[in-house]
CSV table of C-alpha atoms in Angstrom, one decimal:
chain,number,residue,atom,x,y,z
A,1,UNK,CA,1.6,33.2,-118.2
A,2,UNK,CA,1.8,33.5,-122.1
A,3,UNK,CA,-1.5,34.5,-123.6
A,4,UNK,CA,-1.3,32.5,-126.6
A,5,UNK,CA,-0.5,29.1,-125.0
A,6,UNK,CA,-3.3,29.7,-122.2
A,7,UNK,CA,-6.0,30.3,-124.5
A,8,UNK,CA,-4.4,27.0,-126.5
A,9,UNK,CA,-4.9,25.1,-123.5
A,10,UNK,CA,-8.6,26.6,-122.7
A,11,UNK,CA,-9.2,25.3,-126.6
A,12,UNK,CA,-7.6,22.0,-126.0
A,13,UNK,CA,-9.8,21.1,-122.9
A,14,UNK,CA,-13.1,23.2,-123.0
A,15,UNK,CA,-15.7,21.8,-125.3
A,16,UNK,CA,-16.2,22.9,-128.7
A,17,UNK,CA,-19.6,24.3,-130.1
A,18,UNK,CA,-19.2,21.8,-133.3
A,19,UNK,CA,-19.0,18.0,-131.9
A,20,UNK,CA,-17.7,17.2,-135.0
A,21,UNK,CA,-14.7,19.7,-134.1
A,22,UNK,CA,-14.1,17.4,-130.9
A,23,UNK,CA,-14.5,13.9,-132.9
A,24,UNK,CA,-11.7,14.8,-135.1
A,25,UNK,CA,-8.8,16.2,-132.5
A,26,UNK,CA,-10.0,12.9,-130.4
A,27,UNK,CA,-9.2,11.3,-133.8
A,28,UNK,CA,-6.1,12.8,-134.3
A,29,UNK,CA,-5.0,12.1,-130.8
A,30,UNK,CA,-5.6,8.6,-131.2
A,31,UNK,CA,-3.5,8.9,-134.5
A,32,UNK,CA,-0.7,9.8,-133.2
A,33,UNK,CA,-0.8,7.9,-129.8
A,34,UNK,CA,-1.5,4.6,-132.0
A,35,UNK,CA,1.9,5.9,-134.1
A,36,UNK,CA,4.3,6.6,-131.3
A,37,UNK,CA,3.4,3.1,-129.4
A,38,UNK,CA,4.1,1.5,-133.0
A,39,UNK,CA,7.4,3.1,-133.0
A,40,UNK,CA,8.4,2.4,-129.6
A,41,UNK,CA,7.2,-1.1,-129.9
A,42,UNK,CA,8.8,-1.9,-133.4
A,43,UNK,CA,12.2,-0.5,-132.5
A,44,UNK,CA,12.5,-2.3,-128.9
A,45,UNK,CA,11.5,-5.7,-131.0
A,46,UNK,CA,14.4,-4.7,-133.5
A,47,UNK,CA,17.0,-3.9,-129.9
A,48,UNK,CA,15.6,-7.6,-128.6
A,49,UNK,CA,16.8,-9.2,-131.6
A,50,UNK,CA,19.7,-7.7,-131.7
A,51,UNK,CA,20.8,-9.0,-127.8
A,52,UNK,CA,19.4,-12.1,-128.6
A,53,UNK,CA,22.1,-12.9,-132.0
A,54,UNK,CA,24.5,-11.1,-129.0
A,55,UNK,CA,23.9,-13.3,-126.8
A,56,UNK,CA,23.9,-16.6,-129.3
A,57,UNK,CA,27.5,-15.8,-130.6
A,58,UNK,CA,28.9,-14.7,-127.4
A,59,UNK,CA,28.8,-18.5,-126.7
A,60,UNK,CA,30.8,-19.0,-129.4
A,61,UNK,CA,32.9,-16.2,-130.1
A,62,UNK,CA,35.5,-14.4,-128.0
A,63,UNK,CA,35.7,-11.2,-125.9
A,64,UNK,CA,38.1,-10.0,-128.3
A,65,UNK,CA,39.6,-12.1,-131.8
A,66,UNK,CA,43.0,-11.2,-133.8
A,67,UNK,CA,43.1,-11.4,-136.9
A,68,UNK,CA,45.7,-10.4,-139.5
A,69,UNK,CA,45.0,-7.3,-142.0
A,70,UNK,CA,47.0,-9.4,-144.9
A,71,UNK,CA,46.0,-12.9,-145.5
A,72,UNK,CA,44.7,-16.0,-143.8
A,73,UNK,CA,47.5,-16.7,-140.9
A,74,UNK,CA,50.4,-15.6,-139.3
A,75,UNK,CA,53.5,-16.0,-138.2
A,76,UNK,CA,53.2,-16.9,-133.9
A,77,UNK,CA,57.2,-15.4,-133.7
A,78,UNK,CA,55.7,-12.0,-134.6
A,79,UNK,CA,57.7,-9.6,-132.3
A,80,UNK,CA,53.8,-7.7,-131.6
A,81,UNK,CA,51.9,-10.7,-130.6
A,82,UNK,CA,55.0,-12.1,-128.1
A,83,UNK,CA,55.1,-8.6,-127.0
A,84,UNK,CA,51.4,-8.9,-125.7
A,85,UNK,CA,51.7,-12.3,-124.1
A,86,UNK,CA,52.9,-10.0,-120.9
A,87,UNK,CA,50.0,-7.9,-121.2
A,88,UNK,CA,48.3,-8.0,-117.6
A,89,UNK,CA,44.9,-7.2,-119.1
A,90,UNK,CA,44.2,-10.9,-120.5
A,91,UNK,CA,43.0,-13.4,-118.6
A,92,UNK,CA,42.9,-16.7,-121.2
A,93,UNK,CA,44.5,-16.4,-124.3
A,94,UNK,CA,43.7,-19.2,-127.3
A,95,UNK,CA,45.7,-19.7,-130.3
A,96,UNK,CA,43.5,-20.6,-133.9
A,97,UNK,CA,43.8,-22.4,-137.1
A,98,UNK,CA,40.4,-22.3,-138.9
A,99,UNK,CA,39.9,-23.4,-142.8
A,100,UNK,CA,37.7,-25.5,-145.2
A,101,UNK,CA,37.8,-29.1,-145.0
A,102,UNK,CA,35.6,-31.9,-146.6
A,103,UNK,CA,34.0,-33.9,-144.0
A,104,UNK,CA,33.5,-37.6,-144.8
A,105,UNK,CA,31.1,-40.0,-142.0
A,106,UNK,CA,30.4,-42.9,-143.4
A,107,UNK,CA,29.1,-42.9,-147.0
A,108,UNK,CA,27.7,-39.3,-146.5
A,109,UNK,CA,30.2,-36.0,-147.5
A,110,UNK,CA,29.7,-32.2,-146.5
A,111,UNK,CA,32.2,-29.0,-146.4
A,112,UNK,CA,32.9,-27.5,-143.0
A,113,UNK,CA,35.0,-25.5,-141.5
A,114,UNK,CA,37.3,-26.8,-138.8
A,115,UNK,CA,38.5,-24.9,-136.3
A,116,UNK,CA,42.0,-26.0,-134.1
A,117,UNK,CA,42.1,-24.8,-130.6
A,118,UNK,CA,44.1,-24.5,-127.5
A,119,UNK,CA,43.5,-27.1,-124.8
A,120,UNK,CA,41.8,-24.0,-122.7
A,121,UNK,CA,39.2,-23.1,-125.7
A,122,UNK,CA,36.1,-23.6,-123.4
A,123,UNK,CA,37.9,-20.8,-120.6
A,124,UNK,CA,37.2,-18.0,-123.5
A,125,UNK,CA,34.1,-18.9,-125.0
A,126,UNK,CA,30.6,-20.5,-123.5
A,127,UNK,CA,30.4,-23.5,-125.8
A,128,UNK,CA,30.9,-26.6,-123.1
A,129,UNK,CA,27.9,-25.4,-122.1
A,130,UNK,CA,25.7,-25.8,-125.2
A,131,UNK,CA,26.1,-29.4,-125.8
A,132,UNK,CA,23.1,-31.2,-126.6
A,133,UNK,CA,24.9,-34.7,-126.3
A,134,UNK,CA,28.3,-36.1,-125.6
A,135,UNK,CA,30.7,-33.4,-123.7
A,136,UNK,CA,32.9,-30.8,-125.0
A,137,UNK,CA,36.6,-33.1,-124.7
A,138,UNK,CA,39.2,-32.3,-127.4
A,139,UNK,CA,41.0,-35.5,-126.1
A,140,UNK,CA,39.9,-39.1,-124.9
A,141,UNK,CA,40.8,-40.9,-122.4
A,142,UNK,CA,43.9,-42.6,-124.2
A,143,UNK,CA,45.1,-38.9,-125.3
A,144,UNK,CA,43.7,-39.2,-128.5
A,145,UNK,CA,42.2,-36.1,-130.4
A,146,UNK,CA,38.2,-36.0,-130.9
A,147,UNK,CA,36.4,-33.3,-133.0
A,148,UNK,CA,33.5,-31.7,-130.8
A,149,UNK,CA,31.0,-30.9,-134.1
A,150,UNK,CA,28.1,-28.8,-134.7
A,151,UNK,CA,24.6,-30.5,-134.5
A,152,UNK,CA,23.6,-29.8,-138.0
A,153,UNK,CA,26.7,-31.3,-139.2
A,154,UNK,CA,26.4,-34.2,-137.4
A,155,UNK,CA,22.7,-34.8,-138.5
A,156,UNK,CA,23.6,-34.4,-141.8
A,157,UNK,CA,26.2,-37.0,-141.6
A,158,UNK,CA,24.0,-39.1,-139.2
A,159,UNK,CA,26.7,-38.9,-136.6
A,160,UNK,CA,26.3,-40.3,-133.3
A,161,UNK,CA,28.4,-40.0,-130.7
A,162,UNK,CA,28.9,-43.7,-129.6
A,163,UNK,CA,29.0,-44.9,-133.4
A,164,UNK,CA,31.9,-47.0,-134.1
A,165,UNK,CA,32.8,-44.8,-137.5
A,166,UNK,CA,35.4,-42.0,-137.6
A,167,UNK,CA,35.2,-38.7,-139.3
A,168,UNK,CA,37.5,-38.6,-141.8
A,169,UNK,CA,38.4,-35.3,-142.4
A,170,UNK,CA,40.5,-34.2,-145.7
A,171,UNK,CA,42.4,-30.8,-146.5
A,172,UNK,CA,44.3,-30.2,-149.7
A,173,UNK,CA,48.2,-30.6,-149.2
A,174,UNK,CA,50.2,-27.2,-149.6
A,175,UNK,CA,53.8,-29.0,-150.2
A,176,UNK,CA,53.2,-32.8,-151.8
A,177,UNK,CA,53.4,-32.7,-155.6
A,178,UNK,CA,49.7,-32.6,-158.1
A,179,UNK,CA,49.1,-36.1,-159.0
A,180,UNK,CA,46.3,-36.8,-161.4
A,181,UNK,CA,46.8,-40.0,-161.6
A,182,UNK,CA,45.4,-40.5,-157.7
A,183,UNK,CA,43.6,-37.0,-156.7
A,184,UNK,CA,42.9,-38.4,-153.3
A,185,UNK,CA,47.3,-37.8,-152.6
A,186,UNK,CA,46.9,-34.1,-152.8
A,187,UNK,CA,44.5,-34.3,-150.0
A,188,UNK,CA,45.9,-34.4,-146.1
A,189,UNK,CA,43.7,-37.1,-144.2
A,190,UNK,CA,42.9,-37.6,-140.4
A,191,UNK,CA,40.4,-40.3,-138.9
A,192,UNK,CA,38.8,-39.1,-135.6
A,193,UNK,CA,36.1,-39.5,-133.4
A,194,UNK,CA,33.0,-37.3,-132.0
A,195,UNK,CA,33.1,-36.6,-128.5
A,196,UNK,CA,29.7,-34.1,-128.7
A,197,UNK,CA,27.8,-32.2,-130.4
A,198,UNK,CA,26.8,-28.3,-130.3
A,199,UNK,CA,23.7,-25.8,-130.9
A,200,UNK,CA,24.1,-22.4,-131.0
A,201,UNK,CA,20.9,-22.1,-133.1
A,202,UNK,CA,22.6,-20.6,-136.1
A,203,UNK,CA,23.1,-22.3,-139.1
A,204,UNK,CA,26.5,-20.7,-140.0
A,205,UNK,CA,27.7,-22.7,-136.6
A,206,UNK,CA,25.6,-25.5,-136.1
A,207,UNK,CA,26.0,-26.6,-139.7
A,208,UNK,CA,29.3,-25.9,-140.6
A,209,UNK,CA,32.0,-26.4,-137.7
A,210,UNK,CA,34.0,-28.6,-135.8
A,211,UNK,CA,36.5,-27.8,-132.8
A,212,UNK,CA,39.5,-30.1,-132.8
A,213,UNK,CA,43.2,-29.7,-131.1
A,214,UNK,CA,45.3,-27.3,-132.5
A,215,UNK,CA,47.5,-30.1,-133.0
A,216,UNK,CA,45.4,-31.7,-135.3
A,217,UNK,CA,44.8,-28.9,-137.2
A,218,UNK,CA,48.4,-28.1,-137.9
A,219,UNK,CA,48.9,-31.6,-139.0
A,220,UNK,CA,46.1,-31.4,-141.6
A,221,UNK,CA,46.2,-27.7,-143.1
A,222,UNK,CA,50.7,-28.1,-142.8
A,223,UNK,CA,51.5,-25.3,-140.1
A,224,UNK,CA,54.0,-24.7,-137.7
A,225,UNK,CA,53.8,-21.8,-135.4
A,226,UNK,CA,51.0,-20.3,-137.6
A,227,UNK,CA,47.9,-18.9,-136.4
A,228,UNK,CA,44.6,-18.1,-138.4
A,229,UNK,CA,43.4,-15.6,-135.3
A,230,UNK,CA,44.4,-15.1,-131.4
A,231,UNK,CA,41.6,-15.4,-129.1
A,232,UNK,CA,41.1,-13.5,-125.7
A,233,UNK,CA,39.4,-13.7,-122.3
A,234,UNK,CA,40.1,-10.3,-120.2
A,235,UNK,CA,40.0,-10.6,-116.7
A,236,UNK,CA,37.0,-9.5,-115.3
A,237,UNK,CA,37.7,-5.8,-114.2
A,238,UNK,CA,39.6,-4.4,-117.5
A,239,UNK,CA,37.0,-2.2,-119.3
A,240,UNK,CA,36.8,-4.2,-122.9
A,241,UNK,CA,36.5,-0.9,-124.9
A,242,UNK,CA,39.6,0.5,-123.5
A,243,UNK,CA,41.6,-2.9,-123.7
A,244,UNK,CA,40.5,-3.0,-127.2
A,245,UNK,CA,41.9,0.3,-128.1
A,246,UNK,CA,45.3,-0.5,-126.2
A,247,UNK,CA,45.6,-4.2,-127.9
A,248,UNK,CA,45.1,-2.7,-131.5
A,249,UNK,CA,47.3,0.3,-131.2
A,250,UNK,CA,50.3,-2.3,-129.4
A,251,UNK,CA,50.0,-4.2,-132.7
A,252,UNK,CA,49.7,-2.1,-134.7
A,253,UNK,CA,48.4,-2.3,-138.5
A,254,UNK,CA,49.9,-5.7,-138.8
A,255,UNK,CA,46.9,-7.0,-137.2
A,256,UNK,CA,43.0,-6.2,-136.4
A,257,UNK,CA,41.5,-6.8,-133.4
A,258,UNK,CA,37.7,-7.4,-133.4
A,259,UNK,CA,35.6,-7.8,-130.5
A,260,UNK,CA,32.1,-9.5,-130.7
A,261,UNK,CA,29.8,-7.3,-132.4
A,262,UNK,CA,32.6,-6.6,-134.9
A,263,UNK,CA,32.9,-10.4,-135.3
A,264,UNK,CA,29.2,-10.5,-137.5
A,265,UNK,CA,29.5,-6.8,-138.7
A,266,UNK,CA,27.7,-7.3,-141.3
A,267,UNK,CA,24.6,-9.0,-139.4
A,268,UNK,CA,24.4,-5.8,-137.1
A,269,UNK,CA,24.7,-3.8,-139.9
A,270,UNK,CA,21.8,-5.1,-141.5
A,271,UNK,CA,19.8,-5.7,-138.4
A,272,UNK,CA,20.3,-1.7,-137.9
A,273,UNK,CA,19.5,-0.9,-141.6
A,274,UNK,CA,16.0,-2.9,-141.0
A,275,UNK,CA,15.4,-0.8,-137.6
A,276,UNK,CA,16.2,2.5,-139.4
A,277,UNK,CA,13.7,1.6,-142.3
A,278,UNK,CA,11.3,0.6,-140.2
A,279,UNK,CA,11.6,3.6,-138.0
A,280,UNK,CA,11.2,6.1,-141.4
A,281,UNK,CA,8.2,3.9,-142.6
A,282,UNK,CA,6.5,4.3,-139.3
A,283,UNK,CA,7.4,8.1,-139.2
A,284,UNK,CA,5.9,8.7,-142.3
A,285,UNK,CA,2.7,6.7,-141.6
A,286,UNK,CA,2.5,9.3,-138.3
A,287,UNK,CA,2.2,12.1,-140.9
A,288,UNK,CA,-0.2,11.0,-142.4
A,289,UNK,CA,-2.1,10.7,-139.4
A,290,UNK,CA,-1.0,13.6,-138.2
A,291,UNK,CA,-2.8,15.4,-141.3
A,292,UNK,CA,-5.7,15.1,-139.3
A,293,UNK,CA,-4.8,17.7,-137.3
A,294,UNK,CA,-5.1,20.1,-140.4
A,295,UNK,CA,-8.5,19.6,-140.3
A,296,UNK,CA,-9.4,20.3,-137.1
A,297,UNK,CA,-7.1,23.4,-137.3
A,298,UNK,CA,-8.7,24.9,-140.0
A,299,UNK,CA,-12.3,23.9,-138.5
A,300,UNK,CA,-11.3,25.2,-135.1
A,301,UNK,CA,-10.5,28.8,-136.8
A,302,UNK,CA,-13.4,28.6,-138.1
A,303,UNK,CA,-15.5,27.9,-135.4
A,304,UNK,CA,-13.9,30.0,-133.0
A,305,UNK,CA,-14.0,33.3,-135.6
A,306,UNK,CA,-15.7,35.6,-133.4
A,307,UNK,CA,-13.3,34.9,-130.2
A,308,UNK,CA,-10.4,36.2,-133.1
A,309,UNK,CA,-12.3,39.2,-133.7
A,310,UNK,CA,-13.0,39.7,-129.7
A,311,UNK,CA,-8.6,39.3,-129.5
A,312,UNK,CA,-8.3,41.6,-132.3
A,313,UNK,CA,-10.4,44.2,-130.4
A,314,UNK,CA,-8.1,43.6,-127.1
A,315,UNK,CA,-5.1,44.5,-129.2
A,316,UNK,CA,-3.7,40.7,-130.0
A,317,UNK,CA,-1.8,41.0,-133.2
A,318,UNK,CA,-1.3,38.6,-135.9
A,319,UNK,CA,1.7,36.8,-134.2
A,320,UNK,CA,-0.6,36.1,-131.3
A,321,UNK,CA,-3.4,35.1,-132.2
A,322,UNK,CA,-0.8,32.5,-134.8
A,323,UNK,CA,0.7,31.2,-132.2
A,324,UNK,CA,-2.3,30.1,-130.1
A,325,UNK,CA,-3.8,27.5,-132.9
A,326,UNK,CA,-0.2,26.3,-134.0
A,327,UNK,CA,0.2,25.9,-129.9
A,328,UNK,CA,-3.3,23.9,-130.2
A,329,UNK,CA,-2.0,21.4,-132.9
A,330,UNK,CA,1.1,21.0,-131.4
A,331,UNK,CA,-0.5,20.2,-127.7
A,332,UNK,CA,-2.3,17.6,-129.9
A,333,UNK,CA,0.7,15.7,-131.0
A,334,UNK,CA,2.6,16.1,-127.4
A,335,UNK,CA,-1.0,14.3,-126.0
A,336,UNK,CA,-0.8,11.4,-128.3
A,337,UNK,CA,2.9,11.2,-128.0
A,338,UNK,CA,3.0,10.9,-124.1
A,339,UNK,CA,-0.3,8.3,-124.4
A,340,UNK,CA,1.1,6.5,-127.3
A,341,UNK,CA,4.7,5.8,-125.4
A,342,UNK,CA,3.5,5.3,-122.0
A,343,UNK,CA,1.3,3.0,-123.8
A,344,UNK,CA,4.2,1.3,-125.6
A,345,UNK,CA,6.4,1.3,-122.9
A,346,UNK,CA,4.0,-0.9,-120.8
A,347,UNK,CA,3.4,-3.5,-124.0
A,348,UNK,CA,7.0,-3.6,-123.5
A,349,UNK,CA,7.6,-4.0,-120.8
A,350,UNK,CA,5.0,-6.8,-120.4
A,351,UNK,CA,6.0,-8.8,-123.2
A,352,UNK,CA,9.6,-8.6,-121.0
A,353,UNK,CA,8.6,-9.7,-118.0
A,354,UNK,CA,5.2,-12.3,-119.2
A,355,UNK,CA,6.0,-12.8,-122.5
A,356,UNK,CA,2.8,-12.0,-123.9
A,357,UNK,CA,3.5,-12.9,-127.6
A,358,UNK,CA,5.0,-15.8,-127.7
A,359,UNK,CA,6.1,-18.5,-130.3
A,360,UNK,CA,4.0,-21.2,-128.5
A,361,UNK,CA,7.1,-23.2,-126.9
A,362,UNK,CA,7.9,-25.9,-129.7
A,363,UNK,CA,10.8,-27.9,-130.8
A,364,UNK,CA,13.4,-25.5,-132.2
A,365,UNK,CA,12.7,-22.1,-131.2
A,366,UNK,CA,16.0,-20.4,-129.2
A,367,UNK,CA,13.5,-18.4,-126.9
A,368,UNK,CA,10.2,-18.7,-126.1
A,369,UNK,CA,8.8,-15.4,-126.3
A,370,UNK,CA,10.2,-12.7,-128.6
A,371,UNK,CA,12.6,-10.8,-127.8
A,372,UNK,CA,12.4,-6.8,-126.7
A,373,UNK,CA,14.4,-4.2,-125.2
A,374,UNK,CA,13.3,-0.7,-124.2
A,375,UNK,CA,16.0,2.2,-124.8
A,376,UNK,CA,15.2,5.1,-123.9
A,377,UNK,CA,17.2,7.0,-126.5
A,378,UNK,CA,14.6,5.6,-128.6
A,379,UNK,CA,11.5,7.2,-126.7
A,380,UNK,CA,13.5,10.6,-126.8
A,381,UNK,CA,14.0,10.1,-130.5
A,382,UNK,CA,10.2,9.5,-130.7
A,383,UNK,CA,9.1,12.2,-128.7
A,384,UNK,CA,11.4,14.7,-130.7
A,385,UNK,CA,10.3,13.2,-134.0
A,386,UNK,CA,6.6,13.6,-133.2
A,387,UNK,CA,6.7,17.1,-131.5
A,388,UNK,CA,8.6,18.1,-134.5
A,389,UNK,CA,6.1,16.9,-136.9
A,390,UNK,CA,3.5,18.5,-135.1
A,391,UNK,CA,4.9,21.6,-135.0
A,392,UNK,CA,5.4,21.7,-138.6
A,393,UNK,CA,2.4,20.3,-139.3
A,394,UNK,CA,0.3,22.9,-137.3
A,395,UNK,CA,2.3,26.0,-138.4
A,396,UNK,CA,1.8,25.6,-141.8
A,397,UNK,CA,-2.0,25.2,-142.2
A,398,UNK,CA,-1.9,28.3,-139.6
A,399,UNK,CA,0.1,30.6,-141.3
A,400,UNK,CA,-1.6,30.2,-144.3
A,401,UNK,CA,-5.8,30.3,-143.1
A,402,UNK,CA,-4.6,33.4,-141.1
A,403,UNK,CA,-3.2,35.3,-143.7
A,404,UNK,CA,-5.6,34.0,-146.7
A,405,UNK,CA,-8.9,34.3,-145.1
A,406,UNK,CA,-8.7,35.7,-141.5
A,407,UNK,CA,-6.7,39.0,-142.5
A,408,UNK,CA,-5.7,40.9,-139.6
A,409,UNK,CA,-4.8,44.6,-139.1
């Protein structure tokens, strides 16, 4: 067995001659055990979030969405998207028209965004299933169109779905001629009525879109055969990485093709910049607690001054007798590490599985408990950060009491 890292561990367990030696490695112990389960804790609260706003737009957006690289539609003839009509990896596919539109309901106004759909819109996304009244019906029963809207919008407006108004929705005209004279001609117009209303519990959807028939949409924003995005459903074997990465290079750079995550890239991004921060903040609050270990380093040496002499004696040379107090501080940090993350893991996986911090179940909240998600890529990266830290932290102190005031032959 290596001498150096037995007589560590004989230092680490036996008791020292100076209690005050033992209160401070129990201190920085707890130091570092109380950093690591903050880490592990913080980051799986950051991964929780980020399924949960997953999870939200999945029920809105699709598996994957086409957009074009150049401007706001495109041309449905294009010899790349009739080319992957015949592709045998999509299941549903929907066809898009989405712009701004002022929405009129009675004597109230608001902007939204209205988005045309196929008749098969509910195959590729979840959203028939988060009505909160009415149903999701593009048509009535007399083959009308209806506008399913979001349930800000409507309370905004003070919508109801059995109200005998219309919406009236109104998009500027891209052909009729400017009149000044009567603004309200260079506007496109359509009456229709509510079938339902939607939460997803965000704001950008709930307050700020309605789903009406393609048809309608062409009618109002003056489009024939021209598509603001391509939506797709893969059947449930095709690996959605892989079909991605076949779909784009098919279209080439004509087109992009974005699956969900890509869809709010800039939400992710920001969600991950928040975890990173909070991940260096907590790191450098676990150096400064691991500065305790300094202490009890330098005390350590001190106390245990004739046992270096006794080693010198034996023949143990400088290296040696280095290593066994930079192996000491660095056992310190691997003890609060393992405490601190099996510690963390079980919060975790508590609040999981009881939801132990909770939002206490009112009106309005999407879940009940917040949301958390242990990966263990994250308690490697914890591990590694605080052994390195350790190390560094025990072999500088070390090196230096050694040499300065423990010369050795």
């Amino acid at each position: 067995m290596n001498v150096a890292l037995h007589i560590a561990k004989r230092y680490l367990l036996a008791k020292k001659s100076q209690n005050v030696i033992n209160i401070i490695s129990l201190v920085s112990v707890f130091g570092v055990a109380l950093s690591a389960l903050a880490l592990i804790v913080v980051l799986s609260g950051f991964n929780g979030m980020e399924n949960l706003f997953s999870g939200l737009f999945s029920a809105f957006d699709p598996q994957l969405k086409i957009i074009p690289a150049q401007g706001k539609v495109f041309s449905g003839n294009h010899p790349s998207i009739v080319a992957l009509k015949n592709n045998s990896a999509i299941e549903e596919w929907v066809e898009t028209i989405e712009d701004q539109v002022l929405v009129r309901y009675d004597e109230r106004e608001s902007p939204a965004f209205i988005k045309g759909v196929s008749a098969n819109y509910n195959k590729v996304t979840g959203l028939d299933t988060l009505m909160v009244d009415g149903v999701f019906r593009l048509f009535d029963e007399y083959d009308a169109p209806t506008a399913v809207v979001g349930y800000g919008l409507a309370r905004t407006l003070g919508m109801g779905v059995k109200f005998v108004n219309k919406i009236v929705l109104y998009a500027p005209s891209r052909t009729k001629n400017v009149s000044i004279l009567n603004p309200e001609r260079n506007f496109n117009k359509h009456a229709i009525y509510p079938s339902g209303f939607f939460v997803i519990n965000q704001p950008e959807y709930d307050q700020g879109y309605l789903i009406v028939p393609i048809s309608l949409a062409e009618e109002l924003f003056e489009y024939k055969n021209e598509f603001s995005s391509i939506e797709l459903a893969l059947k449930k074997d095709i690996n959605l990485k892989d079909a991605e990465e076949k779909i784009q290079a098919m279209l080439g750079t004509d087109f992009i093709v974005l699956n969900r995550r890509e869809q709010h890239t800039e939400l992710f991004k920001i969600l991950a910049i928040e975890k990173w921060m909070a991940y260096l903040i907590l790191t450098f609050i676990l150096l400064i607690a691991s500065f305790n270990i300094i202490g009890m380093l330098s005390m350590l040496m001190v106390d245990k001054k004739n046992d270096i002499e006794t080693l010198r004696s034996l023949g143990a040379n400088r290296k040696t007798i280095r290593n066994i107090f930079i192996l000491e501080g660095w056992m310190i940090s691997i003890v609060g590490a393992f405490t601190g993350l099996s510690l963390g893991i079980l919060l975790v996986y508590l609040q999981a599985r009881f939801g132990l911090v909770n939002f206490g179940g009112g009106v309005g909240y999407i879940v009940d408990a917040y949301p958390v998600e242990l990966r263990w890529r994250d308690v490697g990266l914890i591990f590694m950060t605080v052994s390195a830290l350790g190390l560094i932290i025990s072999w500088y102190p070390v090196r230096v009491i050694i040499k300065r005031y423990l010369p050795l032959k």
